[in-house]
Coordinates of C-alpha atoms and ligand atoms in Angstrom, one line a residue:
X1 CA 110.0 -183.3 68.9
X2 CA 113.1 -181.1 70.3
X3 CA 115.0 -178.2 68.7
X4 CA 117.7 -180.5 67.4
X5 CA 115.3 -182.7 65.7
X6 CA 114.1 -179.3 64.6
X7 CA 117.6 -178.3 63.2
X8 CA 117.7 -181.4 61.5
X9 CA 114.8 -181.8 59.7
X10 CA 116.0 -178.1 58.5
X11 CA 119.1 -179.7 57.4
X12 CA 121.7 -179.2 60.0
X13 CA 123.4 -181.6 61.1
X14 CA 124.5 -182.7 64.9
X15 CA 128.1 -181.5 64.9
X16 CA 126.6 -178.1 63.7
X17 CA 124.1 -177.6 66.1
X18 CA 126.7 -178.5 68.6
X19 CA 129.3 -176.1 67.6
X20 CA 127.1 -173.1 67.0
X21 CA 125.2 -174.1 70.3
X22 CA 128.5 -173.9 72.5
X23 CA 129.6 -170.8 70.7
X24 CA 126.9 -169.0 71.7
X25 CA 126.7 -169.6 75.4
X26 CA 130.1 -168.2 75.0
X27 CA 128.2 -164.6 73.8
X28 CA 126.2 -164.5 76.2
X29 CA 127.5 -161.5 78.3
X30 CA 127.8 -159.8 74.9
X31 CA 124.1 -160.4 74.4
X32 CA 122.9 -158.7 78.0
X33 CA 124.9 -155.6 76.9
X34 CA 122.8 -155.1 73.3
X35 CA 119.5 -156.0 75.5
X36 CA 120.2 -153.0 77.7
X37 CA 120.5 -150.6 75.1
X38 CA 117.8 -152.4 73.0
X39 CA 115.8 -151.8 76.5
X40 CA 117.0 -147.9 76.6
X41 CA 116.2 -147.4 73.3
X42 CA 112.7 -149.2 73.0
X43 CA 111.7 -147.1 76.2
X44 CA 112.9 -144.0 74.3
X45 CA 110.2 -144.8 71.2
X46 CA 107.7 -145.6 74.0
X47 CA 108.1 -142.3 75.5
X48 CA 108.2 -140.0 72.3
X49 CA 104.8 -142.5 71.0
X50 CA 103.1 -141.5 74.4
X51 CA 104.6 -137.6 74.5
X52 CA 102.4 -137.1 71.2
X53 CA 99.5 -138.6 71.6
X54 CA 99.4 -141.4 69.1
X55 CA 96.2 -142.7 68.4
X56 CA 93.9 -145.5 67.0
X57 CA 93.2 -142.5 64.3
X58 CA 96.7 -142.3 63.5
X59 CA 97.3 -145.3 62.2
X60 CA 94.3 -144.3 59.1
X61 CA 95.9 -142.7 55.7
X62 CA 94.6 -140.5 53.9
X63 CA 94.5 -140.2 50.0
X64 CA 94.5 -137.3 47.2
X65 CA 96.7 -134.9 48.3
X66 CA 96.8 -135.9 51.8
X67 CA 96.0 -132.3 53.5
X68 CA 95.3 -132.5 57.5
X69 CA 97.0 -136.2 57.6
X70 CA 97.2 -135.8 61.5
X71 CA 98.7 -139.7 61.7
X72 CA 101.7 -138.3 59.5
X73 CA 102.0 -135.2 60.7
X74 CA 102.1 -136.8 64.2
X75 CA 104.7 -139.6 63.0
X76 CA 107.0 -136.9 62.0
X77 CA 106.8 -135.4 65.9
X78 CA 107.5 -138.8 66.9
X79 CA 110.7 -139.0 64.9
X80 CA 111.7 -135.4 65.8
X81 CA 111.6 -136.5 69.4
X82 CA 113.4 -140.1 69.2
X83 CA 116.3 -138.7 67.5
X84 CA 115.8 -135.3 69.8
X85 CA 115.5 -133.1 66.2
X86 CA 113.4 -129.8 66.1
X87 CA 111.5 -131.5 62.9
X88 CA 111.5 -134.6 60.5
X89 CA 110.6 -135.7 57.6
X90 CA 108.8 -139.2 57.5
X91 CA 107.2 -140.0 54.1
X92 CA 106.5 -142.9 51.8
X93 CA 107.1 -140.8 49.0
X94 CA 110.7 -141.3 50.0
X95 CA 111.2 -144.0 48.0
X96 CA 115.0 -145.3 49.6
X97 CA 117.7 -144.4 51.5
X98 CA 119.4 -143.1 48.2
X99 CA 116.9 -141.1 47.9
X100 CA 116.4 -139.7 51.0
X101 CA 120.3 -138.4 50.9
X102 CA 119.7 -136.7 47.5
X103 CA 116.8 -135.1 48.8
X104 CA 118.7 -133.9 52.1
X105 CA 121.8 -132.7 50.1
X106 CA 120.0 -131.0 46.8
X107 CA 117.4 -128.8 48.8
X108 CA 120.0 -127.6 50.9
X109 CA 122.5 -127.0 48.6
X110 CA 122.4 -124.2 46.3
X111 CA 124.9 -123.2 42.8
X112 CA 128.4 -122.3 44.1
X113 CA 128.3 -124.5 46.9
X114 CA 130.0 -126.6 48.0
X115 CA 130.0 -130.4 49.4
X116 CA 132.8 -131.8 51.3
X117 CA 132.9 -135.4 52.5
X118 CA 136.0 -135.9 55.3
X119 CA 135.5 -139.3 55.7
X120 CA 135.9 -140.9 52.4
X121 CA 134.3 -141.7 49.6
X122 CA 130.8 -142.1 50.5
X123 CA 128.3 -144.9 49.4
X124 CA 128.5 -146.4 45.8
X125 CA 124.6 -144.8 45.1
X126 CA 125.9 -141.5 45.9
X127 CA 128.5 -141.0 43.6
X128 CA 126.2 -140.1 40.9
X129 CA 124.1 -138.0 42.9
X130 CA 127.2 -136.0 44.0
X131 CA 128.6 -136.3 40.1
X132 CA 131.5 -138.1 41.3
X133 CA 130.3 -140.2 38.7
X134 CA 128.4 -137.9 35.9
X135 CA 125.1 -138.9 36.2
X136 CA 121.8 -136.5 34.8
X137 CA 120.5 -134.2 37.6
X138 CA 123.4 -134.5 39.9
X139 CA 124.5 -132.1 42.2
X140 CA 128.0 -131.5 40.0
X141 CA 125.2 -130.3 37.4
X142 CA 123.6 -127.9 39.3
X143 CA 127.1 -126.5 40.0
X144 CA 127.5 -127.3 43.2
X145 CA 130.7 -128.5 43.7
X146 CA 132.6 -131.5 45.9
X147 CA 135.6 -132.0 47.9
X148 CA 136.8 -135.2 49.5
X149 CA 139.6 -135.8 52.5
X150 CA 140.2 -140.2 53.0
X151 CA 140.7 -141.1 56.3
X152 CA 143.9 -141.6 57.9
X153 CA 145.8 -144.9 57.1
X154 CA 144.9 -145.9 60.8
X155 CA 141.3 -145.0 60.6
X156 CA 142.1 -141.5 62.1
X157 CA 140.0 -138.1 61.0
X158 CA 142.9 -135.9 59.0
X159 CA 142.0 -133.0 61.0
X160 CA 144.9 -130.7 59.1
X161 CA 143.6 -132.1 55.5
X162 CA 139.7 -131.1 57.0
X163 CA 140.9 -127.6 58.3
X164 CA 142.3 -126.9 54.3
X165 CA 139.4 -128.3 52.8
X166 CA 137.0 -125.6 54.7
X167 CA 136.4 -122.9 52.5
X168 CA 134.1 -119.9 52.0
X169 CA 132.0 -121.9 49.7
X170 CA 131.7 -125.0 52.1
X171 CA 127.9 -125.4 52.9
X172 CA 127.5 -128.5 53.9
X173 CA 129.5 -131.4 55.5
X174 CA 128.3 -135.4 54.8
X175 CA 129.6 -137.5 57.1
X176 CA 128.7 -141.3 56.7
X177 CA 127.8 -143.6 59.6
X178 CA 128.3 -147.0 58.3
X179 CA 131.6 -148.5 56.7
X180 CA 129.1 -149.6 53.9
X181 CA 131.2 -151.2 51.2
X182 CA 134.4 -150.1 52.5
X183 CA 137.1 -151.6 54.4
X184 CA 137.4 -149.0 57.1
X185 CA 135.9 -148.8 60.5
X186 CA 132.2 -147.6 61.2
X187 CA 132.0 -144.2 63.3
X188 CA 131.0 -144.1 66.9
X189 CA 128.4 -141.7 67.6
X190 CA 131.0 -140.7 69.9
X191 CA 133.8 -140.3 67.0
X192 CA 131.0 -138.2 64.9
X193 CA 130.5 -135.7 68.1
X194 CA 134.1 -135.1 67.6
X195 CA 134.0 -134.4 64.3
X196 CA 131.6 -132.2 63.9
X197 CA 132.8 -129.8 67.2
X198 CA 135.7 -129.4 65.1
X199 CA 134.0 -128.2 61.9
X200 CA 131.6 -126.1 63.5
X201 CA 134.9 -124.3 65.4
X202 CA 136.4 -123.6 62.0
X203 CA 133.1 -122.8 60.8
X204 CA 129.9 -122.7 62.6
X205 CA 127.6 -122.5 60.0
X206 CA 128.1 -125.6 58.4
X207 CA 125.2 -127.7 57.9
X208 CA 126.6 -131.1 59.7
X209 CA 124.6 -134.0 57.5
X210 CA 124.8 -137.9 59.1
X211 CA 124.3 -140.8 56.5
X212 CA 122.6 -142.6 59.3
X213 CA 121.8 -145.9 57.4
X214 CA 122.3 -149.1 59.1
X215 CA 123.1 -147.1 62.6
X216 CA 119.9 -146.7 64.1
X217 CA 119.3 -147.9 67.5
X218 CA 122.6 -149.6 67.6
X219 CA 123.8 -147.4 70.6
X220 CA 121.5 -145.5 73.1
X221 CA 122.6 -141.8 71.2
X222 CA 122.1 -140.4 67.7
X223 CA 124.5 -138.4 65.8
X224 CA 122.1 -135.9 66.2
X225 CA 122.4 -135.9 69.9
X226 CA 126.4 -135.1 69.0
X227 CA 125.5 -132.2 66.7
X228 CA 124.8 -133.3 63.5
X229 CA 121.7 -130.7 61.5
X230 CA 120.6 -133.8 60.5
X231 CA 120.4 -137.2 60.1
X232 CA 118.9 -139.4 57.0
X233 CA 117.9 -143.1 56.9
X234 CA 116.0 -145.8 55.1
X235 CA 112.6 -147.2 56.9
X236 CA 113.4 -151.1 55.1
X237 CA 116.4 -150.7 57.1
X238 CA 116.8 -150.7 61.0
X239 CA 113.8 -148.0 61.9
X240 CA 111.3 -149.3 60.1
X241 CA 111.9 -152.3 62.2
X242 CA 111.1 -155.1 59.2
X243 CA 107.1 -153.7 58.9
X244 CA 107.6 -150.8 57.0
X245 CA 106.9 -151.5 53.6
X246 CA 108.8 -148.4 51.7
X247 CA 110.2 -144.4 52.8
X248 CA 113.0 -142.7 54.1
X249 CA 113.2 -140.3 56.8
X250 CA 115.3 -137.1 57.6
X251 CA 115.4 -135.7 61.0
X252 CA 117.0 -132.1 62.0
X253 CA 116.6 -128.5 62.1
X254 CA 113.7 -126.8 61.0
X255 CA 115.2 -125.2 58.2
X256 CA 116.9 -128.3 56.8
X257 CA 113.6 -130.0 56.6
X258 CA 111.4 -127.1 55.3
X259 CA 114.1 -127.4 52.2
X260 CA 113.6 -130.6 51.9
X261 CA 110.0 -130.7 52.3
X262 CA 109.8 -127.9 49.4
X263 CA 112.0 -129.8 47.3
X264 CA 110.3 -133.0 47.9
X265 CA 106.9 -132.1 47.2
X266 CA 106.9 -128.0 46.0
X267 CA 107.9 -124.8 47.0
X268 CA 104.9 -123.5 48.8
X269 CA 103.3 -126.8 49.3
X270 CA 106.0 -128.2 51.3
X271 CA 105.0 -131.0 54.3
X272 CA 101.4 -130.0 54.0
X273 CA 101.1 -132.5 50.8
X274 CA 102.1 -135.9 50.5
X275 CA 99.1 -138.5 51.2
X276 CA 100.4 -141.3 53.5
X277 CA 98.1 -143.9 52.1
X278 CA 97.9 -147.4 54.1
X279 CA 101.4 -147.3 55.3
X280 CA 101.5 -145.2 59.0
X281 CA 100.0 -148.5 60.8
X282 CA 103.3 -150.4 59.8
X283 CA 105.7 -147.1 60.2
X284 CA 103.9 -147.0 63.9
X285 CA 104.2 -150.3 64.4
X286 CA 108.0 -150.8 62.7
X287 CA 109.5 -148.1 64.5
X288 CA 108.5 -149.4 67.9
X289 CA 109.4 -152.7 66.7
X290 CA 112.9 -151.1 65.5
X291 CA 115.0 -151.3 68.7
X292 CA 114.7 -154.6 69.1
X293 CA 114.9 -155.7 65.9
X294 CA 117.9 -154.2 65.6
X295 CA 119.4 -155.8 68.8
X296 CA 118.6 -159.1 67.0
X297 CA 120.8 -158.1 63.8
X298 CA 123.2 -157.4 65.8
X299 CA 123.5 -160.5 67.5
X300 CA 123.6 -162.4 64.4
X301 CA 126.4 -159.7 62.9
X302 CA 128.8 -161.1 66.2
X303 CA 127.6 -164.6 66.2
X304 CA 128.8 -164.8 62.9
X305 CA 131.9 -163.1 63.5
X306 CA 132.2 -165.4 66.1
X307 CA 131.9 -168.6 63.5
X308 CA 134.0 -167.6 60.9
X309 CA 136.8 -166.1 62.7
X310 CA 137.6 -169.7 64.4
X311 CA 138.0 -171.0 60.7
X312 CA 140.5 -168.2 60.0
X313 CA 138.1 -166.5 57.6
X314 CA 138.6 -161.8 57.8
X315 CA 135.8 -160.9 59.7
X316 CA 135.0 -157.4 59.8
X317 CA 134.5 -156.4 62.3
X318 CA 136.4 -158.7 64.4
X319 CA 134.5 -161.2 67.0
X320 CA 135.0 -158.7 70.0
X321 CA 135.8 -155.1 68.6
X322 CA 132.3 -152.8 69.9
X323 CA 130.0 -152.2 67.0
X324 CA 128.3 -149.2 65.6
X325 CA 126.1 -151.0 62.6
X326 CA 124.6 -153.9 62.0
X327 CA 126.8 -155.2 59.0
X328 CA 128.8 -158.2 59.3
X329 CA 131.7 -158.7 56.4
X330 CA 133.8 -162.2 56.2
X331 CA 136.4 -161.8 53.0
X332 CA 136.7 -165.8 52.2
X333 CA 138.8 -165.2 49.4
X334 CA 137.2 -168.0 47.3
X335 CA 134.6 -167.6 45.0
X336 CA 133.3 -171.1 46.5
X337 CA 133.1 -170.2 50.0
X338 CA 131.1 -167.0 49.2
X339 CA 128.7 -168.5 46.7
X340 CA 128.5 -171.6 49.4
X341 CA 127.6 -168.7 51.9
X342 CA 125.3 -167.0 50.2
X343 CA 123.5 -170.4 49.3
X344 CA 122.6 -171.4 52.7
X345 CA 121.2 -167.8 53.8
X346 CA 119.0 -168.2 51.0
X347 CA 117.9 -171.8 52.0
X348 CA 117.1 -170.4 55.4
X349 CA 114.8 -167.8 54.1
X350 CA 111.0 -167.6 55.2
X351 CA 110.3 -166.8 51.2
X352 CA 111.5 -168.1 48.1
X353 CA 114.1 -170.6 50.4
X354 CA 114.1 -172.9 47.4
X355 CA 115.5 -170.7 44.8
X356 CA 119.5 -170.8 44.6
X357 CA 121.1 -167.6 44.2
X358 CA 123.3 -166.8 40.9
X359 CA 126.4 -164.2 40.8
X360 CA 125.0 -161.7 37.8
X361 CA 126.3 -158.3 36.9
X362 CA 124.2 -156.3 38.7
X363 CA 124.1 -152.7 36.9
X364 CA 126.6 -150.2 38.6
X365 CA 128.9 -152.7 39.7
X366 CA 132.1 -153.9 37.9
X367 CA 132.1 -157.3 39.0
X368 CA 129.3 -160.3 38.6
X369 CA 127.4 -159.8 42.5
X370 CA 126.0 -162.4 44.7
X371 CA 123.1 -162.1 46.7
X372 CA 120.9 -163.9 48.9
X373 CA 117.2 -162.3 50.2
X374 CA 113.9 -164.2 50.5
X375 CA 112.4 -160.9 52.4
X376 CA 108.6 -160.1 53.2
X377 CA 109.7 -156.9 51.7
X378 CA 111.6 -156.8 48.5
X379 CA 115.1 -156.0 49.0
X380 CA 115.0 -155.1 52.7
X381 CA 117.8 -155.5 54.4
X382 CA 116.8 -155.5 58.1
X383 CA 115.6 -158.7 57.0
X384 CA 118.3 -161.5 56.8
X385 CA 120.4 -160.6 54.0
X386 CA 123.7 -161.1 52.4
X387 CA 125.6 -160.0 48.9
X388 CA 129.1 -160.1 47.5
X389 CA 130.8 -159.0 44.6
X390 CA 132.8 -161.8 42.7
X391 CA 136.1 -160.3 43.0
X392 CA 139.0 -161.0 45.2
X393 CA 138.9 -160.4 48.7
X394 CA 135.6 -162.5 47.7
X395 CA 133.7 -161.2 50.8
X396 CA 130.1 -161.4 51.9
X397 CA 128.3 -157.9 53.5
X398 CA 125.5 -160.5 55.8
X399 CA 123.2 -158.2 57.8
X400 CA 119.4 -158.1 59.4
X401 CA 117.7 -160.8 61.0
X402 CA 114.0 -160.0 62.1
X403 CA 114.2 -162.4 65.1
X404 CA 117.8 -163.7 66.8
X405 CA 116.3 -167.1 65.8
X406 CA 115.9 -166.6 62.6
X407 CA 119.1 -164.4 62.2
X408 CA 121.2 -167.8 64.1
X409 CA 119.4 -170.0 61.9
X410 CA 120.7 -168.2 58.7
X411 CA 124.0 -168.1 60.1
X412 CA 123.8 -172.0 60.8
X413 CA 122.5 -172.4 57.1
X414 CA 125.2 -170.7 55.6
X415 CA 127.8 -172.6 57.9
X416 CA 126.6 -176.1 56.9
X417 CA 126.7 -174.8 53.4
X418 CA 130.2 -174.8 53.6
X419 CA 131.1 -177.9 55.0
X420 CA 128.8 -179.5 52.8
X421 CA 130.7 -178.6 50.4
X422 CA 133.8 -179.3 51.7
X423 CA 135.4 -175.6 52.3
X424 CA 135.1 -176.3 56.1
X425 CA 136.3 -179.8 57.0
X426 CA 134.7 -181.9 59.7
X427 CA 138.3 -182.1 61.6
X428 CA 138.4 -178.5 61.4
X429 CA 134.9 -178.2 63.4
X430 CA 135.9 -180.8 65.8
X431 CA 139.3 -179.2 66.8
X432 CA 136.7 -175.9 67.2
X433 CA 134.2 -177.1 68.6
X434 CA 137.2 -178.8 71.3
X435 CA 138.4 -175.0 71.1
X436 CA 135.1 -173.8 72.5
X437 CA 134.7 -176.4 75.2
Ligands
LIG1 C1 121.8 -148.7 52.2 C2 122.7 -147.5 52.3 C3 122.5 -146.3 51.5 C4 121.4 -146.3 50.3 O1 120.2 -146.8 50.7 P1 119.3 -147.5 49.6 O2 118.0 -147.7 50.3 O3 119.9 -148.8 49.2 O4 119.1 -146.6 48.4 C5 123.3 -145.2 51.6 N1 124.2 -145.2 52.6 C6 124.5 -146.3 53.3 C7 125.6 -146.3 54.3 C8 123.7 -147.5 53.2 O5 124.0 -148.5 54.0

């Protein structure tokens, strides 16, 4: 048997395989760039792995209250030095990304502080931690208030709105990575440097936080190598690399994680509670895993670009604009073409593949959502994954992809799904596939 029997006996057809097959000899230079700074970054978890000493014994748990857990204790060291932090916090008991952002902003915000945001609304979950939304235990509570200045119309920092918005009570600054949900641009590491230089020259004190979900390991530097205090993430997104099962990290100075240590556990008990259980083999294991990984998420985010783009479909970002996350959006403005989308990700899952996915309303949302995920770990999204809301521009977030392979095959999936159904017409992938040639 070859590969295109393969495909077919997976359900694509000839002129797919064909198409997608041409396209992506057409990426390839694209591809050698990721590799190199997959290959940058992998030697850069290799190094920080072998600086500390890791162990057979670090990959045991303990249990109880975890006291003299060297394998944690020594996965924190190994985070500090990857994203080149004086400390970080690593921990299972982290229970998602969400999470891991409350934690950062509440332990190192006190009553009469405040929060400002100069990039936007930030992420739908944190509205109600912030109280932007009135939610029980939020920040707005505590009385810590929050100030917000949008982006520029062209995507620009509003430097003059962000030198007003500075006051004697701003404590801390949250500056978010990844578009997310929005329509704007995601932030260089480069662009976030920038940012923060400026805040710390109107005031220097400023703790600088990153919302570093979806970013890690997509360029060879961290915002925290540009100056952010520190930087928080979700381990079933890019640094857990697909293994780890749960947790959220934050990496930064010393005193930003003692607070958040003290808050996550107790004051006084702080990072020296917090059993690890049996999850440090897969955090080892995912984070060295996590560079690559992420290289092949990334390659399916511009493959698919690639795809819909030639059928005149939004894609955000564009086929050749440089990337700075692994999320891929495609507005198809039809509720069709999305739900045809999301169909074929889900038929090209590794589990639950046979289950079709239904638009519901999804607490927290205002619209019926879509989404697609048969994921070795529930709701991981560094595995191949896609959701949409059922409101106009009708547009599908698509990200992960564990293996290139698998991340293409999705992406081929989801294609046939929509000439199947006849959203994509047979001429139209002949003229393309023409196009390509
Ligand atoms: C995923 C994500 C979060 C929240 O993480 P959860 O694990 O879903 O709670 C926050 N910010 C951004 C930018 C994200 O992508």
């Amino acid at each position: 048997m070859n590969t295109i029997d393969m495909y077919t006996s997976l359900g694509i057809t000839k002129e797919v395989y064909d198409f997608c097959d041409t396209l992506w000899n057409s990426l390839k230079e694209r591809f050698d760039e990721i590799d190199k700074v997959s290959e940058y970054n992998q030697l850069k978890v290799l190094h920080a792995l072998q600086k500390h000493h890791v162990s057979e014994a670090c990959m045991l748990g303990t249990t109880g209250y975890g006291y003299n857990d060297a394998g944690r204790d020594t996965l924190e060291e190994v985070y500090a030095s990857v994203f080149h932090t004086e400390d970080a916090l690593v921990r299972p008991q982290i229970t998602c990304g969400t999470h891991a952002l409350a934690l950062a902003l509440m332990s190192n915000l006190r009553p009469g502080d405040e929060l400002l945001s100069p990039v936007g609304k930030p992420y739908d979950t944190l509205e109600e931690v912030i109280g932007i939304r009135p939610s029980k235990g939020s920040l707005a509570e505590y009385g810590v208030t929050y100030s917000q200045v949008d982006l520029l119309p062209n995507g620009d920092f509003d430097y003059e709105n962000i030198q007003k918005a500075i006051n004697e009570k701003t404590k801390l600054v949250t500056i978010q990575r990844s578009k997310g949900y929005a329509t704007r641009p995601t932030l260089s590491v480069s662009r976030i440097g920038e940012l923060i230089t400026f805040i710390k020259q109107i005031k220097p004190d400023i703790i600088c936080m990153v919302d570093n979900c979806y970013g890690e390991f997509v360029e060879t530097i961290e915002p925290s190598d540009v100056g952010a205090d520190m930087v928080v993430g979700s381990l079933i997104k890019n640094p857990g690399g697909g293994l780890a099962p749960i947790g959220g990290y934050i990496a930064g100075k010393k005193e930003c994680i003692e607070n958040a240590a003290y808050r996550l556990t107790s004051p006084g008990l702080g990072k020296e509670v917090g059993a690890s259980l049996g999850v440090l083999n897969s955090f080892y294991e995912g984070l060295f895993l996590a560079p690559n990984v992420t290289a092949n998420a990334l390659k399916g985010a511009i493959f698919a670009a690639n795809i819909y783009e030639k059928f005149g479909f939004d894609v955000i970002p564009n086929s050749t604009e440089s990337r700075h996350d692994i999320i891929q959006a495609v507005a198809f403005h039809k509720p069709e073409a999305l739900i045809a989308f999301c169909e074929g990700i889900q038929a090209a899952a590794p589990v639950d593949s046979y289950v079709t996915p239904e638009p519901w309303a999804m607490p927290g949302y205002d619209s019926d959502v879509i989404m697609a995920a048969g994921a070795f770990v529930s709701g991981s999204s560094i595995e191949l994954s896609a959701d949409g809301p059922l409101k106009a521009p009708y547009a599908a977030y698509f990200q992960g992809g564990l293996t290139w392979q698998h991340a293409k095959f999705g992406i081929m999936k989801s294609f046939q799904s929509l000439l199947d159904k006849g959203i994509i017409h047979s001429e139209q992938l002949k003229t393309a596939l023409k196009n390509c040639l």
